[in-house]
PDB file of C-alpha atoms in Angstrom:
ATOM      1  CA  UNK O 843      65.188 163.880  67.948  1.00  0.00           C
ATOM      2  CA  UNK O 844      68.976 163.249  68.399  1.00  0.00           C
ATOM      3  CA  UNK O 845      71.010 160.598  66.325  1.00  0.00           C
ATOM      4  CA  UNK O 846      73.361 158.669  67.717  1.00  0.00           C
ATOM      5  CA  UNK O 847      76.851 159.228  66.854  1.00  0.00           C
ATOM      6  CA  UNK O 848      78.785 156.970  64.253  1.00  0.00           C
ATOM      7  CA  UNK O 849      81.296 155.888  66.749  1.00  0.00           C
ATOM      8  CA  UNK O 850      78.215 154.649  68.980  1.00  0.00           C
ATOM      9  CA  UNK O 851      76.708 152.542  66.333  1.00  0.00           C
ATOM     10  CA  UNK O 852      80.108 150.971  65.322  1.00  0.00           C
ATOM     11  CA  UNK O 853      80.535 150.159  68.973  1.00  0.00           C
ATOM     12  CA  UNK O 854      77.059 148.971  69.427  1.00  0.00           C
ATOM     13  CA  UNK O 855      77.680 146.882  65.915  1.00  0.00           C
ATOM     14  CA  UNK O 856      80.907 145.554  67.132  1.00  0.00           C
ATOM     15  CA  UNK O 857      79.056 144.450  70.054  1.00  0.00           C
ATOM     16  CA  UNK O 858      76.685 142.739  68.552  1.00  0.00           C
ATOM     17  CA  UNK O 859      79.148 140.744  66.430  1.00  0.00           C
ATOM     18  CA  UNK O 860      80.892 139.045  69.739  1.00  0.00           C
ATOM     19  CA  UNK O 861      77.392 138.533  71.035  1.00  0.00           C
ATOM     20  CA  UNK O 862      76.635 136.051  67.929  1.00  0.00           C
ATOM     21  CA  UNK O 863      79.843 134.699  68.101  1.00  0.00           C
ATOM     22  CA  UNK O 864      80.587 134.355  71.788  1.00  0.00           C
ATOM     23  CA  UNK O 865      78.785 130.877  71.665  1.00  0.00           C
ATOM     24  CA  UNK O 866      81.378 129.602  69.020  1.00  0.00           C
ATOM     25  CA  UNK O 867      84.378 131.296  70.399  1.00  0.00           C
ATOM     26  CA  UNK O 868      83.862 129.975  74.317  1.00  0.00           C
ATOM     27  CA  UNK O 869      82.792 126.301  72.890  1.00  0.00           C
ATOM     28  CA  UNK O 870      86.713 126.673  70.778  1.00  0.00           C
ATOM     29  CA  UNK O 871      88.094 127.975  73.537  1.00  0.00           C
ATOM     30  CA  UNK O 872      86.954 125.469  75.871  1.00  0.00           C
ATOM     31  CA  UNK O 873      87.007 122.545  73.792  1.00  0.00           C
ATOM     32  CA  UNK O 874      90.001 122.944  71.448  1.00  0.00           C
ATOM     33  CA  UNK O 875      92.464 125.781  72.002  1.00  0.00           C
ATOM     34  CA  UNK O 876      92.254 124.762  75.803  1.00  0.00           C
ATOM     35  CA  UNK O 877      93.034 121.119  74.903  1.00  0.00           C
ATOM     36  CA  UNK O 878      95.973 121.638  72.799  1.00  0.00           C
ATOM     37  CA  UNK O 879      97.288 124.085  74.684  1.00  0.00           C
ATOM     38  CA  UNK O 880      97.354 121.756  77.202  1.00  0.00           C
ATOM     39  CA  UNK O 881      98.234 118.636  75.686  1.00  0.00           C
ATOM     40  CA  UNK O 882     101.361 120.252  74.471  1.00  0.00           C
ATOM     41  CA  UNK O 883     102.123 120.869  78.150  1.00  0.00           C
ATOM     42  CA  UNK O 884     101.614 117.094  78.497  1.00  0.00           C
ATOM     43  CA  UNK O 885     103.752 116.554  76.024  1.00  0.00           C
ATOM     44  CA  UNK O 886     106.321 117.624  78.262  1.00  0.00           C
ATOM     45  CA  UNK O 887     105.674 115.380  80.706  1.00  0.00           C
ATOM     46  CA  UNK O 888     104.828 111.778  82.042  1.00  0.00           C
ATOM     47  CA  UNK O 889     101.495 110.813  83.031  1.00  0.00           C
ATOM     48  CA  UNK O 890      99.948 107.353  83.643  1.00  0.00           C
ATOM     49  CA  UNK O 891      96.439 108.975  84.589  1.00  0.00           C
ATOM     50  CA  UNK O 892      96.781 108.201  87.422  1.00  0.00           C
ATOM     51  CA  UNK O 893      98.711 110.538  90.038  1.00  0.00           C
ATOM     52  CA  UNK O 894      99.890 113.826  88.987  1.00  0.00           C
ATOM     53  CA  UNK O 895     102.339 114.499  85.760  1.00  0.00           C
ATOM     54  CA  UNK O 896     105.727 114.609  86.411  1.00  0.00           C
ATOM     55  CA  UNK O 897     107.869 117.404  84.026  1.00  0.00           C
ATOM     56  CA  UNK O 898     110.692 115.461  82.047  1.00  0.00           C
ATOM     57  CA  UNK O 899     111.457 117.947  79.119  1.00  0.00           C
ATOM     58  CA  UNK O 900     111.862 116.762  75.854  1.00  0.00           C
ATOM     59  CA  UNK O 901     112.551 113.061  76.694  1.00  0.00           C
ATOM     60  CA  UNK O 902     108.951 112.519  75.442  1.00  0.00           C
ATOM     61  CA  UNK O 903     110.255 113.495  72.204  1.00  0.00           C
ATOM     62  CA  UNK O 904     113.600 111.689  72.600  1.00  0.00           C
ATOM     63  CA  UNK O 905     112.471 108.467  72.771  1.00  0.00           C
ATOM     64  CA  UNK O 906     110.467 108.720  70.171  1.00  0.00           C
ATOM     65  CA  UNK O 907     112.669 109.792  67.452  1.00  0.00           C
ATOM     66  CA  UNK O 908     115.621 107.591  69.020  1.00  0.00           C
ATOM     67  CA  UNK O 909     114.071 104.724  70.916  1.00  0.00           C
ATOM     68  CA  UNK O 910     110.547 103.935  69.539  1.00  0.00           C
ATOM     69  CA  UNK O 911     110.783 101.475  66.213  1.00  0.00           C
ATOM     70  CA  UNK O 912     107.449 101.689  66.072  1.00  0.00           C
ATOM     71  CA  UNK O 913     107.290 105.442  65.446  1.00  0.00           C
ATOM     72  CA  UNK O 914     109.199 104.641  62.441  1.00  0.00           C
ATOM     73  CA  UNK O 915     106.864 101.612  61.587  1.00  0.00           C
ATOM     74  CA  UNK O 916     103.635 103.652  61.945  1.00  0.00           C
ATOM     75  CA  UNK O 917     105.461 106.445  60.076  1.00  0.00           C
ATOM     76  CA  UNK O 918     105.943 104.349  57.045  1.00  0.00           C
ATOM     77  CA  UNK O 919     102.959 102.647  57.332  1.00  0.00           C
ATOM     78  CA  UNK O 920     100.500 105.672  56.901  1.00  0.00           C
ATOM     79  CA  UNK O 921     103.097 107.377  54.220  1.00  0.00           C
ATOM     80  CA  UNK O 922     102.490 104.122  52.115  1.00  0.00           C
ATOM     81  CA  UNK O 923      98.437 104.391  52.598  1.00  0.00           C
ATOM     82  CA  UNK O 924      98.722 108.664  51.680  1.00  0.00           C
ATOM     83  CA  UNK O 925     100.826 108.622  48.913  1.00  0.00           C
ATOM     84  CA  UNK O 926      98.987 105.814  47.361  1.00  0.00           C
ATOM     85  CA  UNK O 927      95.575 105.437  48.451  1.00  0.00           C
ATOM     86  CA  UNK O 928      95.442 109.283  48.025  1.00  0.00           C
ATOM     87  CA  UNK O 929      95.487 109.635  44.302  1.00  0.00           C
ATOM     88  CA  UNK O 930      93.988 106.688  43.297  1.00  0.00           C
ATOM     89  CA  UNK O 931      91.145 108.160  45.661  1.00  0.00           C
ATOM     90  CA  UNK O 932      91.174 111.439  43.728  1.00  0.00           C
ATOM     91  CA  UNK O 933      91.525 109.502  40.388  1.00  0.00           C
ATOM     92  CA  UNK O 934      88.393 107.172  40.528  1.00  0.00           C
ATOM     93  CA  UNK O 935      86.265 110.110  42.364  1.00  0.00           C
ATOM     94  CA  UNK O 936      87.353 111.669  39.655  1.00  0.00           C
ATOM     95  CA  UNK O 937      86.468 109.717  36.824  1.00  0.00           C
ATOM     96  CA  UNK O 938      83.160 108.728  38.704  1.00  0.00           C
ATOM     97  CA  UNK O 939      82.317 112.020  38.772  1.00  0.00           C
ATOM     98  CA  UNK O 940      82.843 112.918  35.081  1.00  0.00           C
ATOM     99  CA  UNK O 941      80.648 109.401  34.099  1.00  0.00           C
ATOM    100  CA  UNK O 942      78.121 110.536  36.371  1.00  0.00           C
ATOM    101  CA  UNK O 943      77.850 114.494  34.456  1.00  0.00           C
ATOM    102  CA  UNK O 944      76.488 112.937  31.080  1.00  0.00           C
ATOM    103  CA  UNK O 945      72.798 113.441  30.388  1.00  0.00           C
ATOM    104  CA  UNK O 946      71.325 109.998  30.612  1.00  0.00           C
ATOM    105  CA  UNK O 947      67.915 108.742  31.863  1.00  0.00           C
ATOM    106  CA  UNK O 948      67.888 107.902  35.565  1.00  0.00           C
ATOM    107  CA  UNK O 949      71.104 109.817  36.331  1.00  0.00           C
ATOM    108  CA  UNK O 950      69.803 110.876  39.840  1.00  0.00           C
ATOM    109  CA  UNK O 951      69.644 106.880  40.713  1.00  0.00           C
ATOM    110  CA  UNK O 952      72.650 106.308  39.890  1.00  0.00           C
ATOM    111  CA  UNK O 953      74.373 109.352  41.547  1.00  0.00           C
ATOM    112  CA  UNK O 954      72.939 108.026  44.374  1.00  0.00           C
ATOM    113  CA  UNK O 955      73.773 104.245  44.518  1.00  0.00           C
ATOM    114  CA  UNK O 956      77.605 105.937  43.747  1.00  0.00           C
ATOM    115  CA  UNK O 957      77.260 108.253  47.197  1.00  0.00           C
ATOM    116  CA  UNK O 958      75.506 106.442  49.425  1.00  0.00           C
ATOM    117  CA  UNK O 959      78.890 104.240  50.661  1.00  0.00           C
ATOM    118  CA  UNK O 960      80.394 107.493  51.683  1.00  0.00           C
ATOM    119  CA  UNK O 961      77.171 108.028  54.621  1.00  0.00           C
ATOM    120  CA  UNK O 962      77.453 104.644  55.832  1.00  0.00           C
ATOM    121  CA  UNK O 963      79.067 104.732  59.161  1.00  0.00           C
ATOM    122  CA  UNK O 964      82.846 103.603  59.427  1.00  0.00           C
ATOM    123  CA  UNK O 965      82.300 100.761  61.536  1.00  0.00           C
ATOM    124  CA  UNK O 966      79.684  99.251  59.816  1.00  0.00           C
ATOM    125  CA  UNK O 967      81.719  99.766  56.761  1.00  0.00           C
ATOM    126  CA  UNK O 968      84.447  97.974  58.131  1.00  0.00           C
ATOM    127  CA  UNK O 969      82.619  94.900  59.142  1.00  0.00           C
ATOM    128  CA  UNK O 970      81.526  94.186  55.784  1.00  0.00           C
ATOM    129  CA  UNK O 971      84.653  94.771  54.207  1.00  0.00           C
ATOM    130  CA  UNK O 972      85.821  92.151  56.701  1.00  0.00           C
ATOM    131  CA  UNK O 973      83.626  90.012  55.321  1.00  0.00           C
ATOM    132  CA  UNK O 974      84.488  90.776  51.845  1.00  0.00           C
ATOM    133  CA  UNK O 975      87.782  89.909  52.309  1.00  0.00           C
ATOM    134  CA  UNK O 976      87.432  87.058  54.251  1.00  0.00           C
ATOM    135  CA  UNK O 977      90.089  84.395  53.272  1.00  0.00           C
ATOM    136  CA  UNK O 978      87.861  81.144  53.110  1.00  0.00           C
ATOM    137  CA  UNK O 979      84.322  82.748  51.762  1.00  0.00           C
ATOM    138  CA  UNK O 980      84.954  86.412  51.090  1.00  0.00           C
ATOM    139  CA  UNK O 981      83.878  88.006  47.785  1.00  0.00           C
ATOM    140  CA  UNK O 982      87.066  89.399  46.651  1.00  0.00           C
ATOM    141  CA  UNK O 983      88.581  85.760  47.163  1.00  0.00           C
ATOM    142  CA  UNK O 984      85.908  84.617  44.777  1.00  0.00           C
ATOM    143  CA  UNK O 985      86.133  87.209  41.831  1.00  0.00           C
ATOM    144  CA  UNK O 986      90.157  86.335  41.932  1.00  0.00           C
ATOM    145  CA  UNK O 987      89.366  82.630  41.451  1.00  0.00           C
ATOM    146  CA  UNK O 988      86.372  83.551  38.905  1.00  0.00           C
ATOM    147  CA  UNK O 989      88.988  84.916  36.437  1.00  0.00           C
ATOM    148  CA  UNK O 990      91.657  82.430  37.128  1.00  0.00           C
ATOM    149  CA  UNK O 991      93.741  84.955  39.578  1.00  0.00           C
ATOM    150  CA  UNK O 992      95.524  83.757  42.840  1.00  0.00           C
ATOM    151  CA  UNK O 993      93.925  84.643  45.882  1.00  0.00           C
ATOM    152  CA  UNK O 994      95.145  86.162  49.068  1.00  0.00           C
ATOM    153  CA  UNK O 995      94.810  86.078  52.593  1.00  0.00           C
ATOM    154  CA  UNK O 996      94.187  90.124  52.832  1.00  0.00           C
ATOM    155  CA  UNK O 997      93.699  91.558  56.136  1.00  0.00           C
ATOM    156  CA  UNK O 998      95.602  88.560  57.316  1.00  0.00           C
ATOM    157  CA  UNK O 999      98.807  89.379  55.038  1.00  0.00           C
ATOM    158  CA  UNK O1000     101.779  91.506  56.320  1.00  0.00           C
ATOM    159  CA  UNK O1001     101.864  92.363  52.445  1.00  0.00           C
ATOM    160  CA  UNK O1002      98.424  92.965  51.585  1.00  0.00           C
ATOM    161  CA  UNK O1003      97.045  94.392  54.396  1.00  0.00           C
ATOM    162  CA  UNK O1004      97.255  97.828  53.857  1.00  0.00           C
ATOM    163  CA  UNK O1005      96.180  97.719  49.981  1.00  0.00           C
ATOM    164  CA  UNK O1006      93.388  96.019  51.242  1.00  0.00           C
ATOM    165  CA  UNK O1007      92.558  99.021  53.612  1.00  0.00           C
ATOM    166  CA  UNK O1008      93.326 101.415  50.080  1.00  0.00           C
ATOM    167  CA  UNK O1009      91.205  99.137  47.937  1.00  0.00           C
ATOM    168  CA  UNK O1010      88.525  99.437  50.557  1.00  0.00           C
ATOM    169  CA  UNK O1011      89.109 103.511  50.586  1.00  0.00           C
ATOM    170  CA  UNK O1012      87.775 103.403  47.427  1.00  0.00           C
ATOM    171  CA  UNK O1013      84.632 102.257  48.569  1.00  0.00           C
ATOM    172  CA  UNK O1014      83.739 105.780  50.002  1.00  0.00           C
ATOM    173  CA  UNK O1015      85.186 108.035  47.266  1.00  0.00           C
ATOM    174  CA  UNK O1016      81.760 109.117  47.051  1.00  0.00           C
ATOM    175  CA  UNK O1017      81.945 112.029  49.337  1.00  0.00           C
ATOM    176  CA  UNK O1018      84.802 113.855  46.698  1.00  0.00           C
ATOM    177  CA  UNK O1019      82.649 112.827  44.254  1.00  0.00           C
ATOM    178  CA  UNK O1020      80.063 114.936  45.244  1.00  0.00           C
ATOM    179  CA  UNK O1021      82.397 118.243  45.155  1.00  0.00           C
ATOM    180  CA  UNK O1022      83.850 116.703  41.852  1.00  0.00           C
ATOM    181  CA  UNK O1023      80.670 117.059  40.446  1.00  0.00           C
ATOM    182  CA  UNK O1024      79.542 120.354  41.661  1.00  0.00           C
ATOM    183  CA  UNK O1025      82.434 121.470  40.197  1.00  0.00           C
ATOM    184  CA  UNK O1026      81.892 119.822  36.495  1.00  0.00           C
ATOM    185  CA  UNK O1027      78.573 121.330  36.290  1.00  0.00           C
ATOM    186  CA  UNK O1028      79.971 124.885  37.044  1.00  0.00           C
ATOM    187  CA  UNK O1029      82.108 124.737  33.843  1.00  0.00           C
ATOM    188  CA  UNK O1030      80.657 127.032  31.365  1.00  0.00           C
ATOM    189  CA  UNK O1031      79.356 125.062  28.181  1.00  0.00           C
ATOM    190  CA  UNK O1032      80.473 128.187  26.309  1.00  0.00           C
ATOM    191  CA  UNK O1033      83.974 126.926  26.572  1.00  0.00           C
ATOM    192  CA  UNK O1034      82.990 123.732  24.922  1.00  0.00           C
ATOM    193  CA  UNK O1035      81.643 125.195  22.109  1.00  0.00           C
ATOM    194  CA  UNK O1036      83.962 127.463  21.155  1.00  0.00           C
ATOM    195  CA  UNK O1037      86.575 124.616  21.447  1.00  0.00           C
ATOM    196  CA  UNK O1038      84.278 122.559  19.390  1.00  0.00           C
ATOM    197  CA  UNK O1039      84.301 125.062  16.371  1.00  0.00           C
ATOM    198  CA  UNK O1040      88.198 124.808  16.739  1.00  0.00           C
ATOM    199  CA  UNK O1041      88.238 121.513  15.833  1.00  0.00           C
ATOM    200  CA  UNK O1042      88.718 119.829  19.300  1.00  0.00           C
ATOM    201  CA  UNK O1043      88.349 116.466  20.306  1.00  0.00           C
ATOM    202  CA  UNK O1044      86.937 115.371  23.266  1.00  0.00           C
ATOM    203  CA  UNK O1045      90.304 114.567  24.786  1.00  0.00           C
ATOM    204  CA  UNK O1046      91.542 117.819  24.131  1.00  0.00           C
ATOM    205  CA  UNK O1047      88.723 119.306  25.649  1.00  0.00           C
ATOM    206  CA  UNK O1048      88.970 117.115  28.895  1.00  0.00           C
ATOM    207  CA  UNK O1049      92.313 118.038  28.992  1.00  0.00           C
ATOM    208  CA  UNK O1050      92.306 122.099  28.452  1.00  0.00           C
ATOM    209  CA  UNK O1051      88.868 123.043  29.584  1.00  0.00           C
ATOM    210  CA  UNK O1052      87.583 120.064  31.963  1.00  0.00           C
ATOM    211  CA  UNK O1053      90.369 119.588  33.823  1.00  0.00           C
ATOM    212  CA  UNK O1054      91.801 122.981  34.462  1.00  0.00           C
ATOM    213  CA  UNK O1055      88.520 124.432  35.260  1.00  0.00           C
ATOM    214  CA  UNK O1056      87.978 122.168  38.108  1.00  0.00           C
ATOM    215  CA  UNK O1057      91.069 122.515  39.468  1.00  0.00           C
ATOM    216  CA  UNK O1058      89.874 124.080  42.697  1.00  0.00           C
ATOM    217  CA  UNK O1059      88.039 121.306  43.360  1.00  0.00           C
ATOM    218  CA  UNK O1060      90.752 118.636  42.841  1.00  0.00           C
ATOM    219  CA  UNK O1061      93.126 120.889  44.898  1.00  0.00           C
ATOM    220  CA  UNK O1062      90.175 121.183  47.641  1.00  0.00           C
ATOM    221  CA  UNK O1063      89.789 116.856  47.945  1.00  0.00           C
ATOM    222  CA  UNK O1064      93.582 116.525  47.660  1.00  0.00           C
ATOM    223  CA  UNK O1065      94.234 118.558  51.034  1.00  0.00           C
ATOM    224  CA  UNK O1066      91.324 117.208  52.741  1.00  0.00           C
ATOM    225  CA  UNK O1067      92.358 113.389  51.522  1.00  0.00           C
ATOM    226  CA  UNK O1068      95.821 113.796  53.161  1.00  0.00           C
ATOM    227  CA  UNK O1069      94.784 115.314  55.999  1.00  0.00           C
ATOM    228  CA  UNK O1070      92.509 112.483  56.229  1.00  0.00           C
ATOM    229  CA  UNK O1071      95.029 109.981  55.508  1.00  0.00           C
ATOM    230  CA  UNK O1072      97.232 110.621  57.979  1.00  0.00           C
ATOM    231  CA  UNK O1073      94.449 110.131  60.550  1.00  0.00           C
ATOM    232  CA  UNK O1074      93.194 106.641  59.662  1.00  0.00           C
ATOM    233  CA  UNK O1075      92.194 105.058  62.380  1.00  0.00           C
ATOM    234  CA  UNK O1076      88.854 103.162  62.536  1.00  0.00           C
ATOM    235  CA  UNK O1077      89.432 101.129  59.516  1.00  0.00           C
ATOM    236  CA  UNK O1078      92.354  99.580  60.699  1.00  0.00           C
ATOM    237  CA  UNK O1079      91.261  99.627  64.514  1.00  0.00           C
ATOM    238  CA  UNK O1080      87.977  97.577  63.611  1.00  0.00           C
ATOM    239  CA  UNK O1081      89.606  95.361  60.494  1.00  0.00           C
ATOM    240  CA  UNK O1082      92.959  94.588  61.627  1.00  0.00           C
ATOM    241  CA  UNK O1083      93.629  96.141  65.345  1.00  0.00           C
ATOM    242  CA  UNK O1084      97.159  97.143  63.838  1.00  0.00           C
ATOM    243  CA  UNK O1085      98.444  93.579  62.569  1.00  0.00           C
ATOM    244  CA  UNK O1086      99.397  91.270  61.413  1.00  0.00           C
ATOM    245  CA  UNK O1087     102.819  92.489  62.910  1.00  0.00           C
ATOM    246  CA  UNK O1088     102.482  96.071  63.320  1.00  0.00           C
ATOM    247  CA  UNK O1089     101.650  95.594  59.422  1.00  0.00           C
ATOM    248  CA  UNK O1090      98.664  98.123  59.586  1.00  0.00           C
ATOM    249  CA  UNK O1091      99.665 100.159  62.697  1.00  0.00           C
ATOM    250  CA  UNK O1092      98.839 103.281  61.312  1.00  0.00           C
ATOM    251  CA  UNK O1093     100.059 106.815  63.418  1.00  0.00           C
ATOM    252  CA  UNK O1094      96.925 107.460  64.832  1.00  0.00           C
ATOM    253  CA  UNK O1095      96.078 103.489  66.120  1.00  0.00           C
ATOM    254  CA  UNK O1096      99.261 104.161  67.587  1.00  0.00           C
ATOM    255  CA  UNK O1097      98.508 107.240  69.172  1.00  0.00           C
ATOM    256  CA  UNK O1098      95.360 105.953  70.623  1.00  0.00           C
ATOM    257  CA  UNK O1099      97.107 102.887  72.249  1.00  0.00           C
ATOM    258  CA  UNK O1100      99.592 105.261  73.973  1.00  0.00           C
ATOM    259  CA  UNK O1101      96.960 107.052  75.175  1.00  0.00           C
ATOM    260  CA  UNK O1102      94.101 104.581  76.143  1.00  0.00           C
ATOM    261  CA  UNK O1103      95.575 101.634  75.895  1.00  0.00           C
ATOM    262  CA  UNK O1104      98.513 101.906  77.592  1.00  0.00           C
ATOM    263  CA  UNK O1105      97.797 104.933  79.627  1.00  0.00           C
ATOM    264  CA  UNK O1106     101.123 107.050  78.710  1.00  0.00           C
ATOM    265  CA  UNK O1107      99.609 110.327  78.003  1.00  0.00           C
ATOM    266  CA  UNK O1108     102.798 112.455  77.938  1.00  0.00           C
ATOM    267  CA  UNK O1109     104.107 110.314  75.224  1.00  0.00           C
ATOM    268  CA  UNK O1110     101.100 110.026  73.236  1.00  0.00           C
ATOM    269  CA  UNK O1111     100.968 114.036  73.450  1.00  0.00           C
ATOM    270  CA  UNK O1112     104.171 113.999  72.149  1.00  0.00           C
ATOM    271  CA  UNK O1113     103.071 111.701  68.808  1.00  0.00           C
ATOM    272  CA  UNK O1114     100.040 113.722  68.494  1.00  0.00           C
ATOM    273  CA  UNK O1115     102.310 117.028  67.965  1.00  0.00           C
ATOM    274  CA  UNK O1116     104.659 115.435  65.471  1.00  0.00           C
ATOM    275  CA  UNK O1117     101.368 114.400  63.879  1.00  0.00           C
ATOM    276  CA  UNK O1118     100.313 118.105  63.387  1.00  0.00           C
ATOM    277  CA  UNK O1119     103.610 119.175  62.000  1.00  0.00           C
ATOM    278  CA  UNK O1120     103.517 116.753  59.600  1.00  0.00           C
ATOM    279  CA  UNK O1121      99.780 117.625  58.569  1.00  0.00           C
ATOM    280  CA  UNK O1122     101.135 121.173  58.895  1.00  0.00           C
ATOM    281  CA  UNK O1123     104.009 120.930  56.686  1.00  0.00           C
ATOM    282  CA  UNK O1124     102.204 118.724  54.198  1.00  0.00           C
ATOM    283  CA  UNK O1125      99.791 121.108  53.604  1.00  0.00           C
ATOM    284  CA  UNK O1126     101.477 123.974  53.083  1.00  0.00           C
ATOM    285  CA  UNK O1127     103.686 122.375  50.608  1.00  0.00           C
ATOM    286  CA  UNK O1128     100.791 121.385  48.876  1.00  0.00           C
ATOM    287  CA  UNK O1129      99.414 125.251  48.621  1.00  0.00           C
ATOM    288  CA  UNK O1130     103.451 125.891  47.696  1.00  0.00           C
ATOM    289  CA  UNK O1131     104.134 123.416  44.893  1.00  0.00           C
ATOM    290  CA  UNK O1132      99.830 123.696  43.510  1.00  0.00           C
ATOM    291  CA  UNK O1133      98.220 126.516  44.970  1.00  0.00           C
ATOM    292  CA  UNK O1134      99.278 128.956  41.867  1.00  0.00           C
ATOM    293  CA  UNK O1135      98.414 125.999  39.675  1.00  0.00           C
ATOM    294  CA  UNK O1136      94.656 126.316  40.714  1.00  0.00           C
ATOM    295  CA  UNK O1137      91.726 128.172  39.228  1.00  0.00           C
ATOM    296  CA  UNK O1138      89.616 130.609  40.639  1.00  0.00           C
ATOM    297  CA  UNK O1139      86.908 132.104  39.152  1.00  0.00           C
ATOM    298  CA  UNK O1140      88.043 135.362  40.615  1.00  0.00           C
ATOM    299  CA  UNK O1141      91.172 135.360  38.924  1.00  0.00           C
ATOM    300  CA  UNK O1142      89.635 136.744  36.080  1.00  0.00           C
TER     301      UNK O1142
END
């Protein structure tokens, strides 16, 4: 009986391989390299929906480096919620995580009271934490007066509106929890014991072992938290709609006004390109200034 040749099964192999991932490849051809492709075509151009787009160059662009305070005011409004809601996300996750590790009775429960804020929808999330920080019956108004602290109006404060959205981030630290944990319990005990016989303490042991064997995971949640900072939206859409004064206007609100709101999609093309330069520069500086800080199992 002949074989077939090696070249034939490699081509009949490398066949097969597009055939499994044709499905994936035309649904991100179709539905995201098509779309960006063309929205950075758009972003060329003005477009009110309706009629066709008319080709202005880089005005787009222009006007909103030059001409658009409110670029500047959703800029510095979603810096302030990254480079402070971002670490004290990764630091209570963090923390939550390593209480959660020790070997006590009902563990599981309480792993799971701890995660399930992180599944409950955004929306929904958001309407409670309206609630909560209601001015006149909310329940953060009432623990401030409970031990003897002045209250505040929150969501309806140019100056405590957006650590109210950080203090209700917190609320769904859950999620990096999860990976936080995953990671503690891949630490090899080993390690603890031999720094044990050394004399170690526990902070010492936190410190050298704990810490820097987790690293991957810390360096995984702090990439995915900024790139999820910088593209807060439904909080502050369904809490505050952007106010009080432009107060909570974070980049993407803003974006999604230009673009549904208002109807300019040219321009709102145009902010969502900045958006991904940003998001692209931040993260490689990020792999830059931390990525050789991590550890990797393979590195040994």
């Amino acid at each position: 009986m002949r074989q077939p040749s090696l070249a034939r099964l490699r081509r009949s192999k490398t066949l097969a391989f597009y055939l499994f991932i044709s499905p994936w490849l035309i649904g991100f051809l179709a539905l995201a390299a098509g779309p960006m492709i063309y929205s950075f075509y758009m972003s060329f151009t003005e477009w009110q929906v309706m009629g066709s787009a008319e080709w202005i160059g880089l005005e787009n662009y222009e006007r909103l480096f030059f001409h658009d305070p409110l670029f500047w005011k959703t800029m510095w409004n979603t810096f302030f919620y990254t480079f402070l809601g971002v670490p004290l996300g990764l630091a209570f996750g963090y923390l939550l995580a390593v209480l959660l590790n020790q070997k006590v009775k009902f563990m599981g429960v309480f792993r799971t009271i701890f995660y399930l804020p992180s599944i409950v929808p955004a929306v929904a999330s958001s309407l409670l934490w309206v609630l909560i920080f209601q001015p006149e019956f909310g329940l953060a108004n009432a623990l401030l007066d409970f031990i003897g602290l002045p209250t505040s109006r929150w969501l309806l404060s140019e100056s405590m509106v957006k650590p109210a959205l950080i203090i209700m981030s917190l609320w769904g630290v859950g999620g990096g929890m999860i990976i936080y944990l995953a990671g503690l319990q891949g630490v090899p005990p080993s390690l603890y014991e031999a720094a044990e016989i050394d004399g170690a303490g526990k902070w010492r042991k936190f410190w050298h072992i704990t810490i820097p064997m987790t690293s991957h995971v810390i360096f995984f949640n702090l990439i995915m938290g900024v790139i999820g900072s910088f593209q807060m939206f439904t909080q502050a859409y369904v809490m505050s709609g952007g106010g009080p004064n432009y107060a909570s206007l974070f980049y993407v609100l803003y974006l999604y006004q230009n673009a549904f709101e208002f109807f300019n999609m040219g321009y709102a093309s145009a902010l969502a390109w900045i958006l991904f330069v940003i998001v692209l520069i931040f993260t490689l500086l990020q792999f830059k200034f931390f990525g050789k800080k991590v550890y990797y199992e393979y590195d040994d």
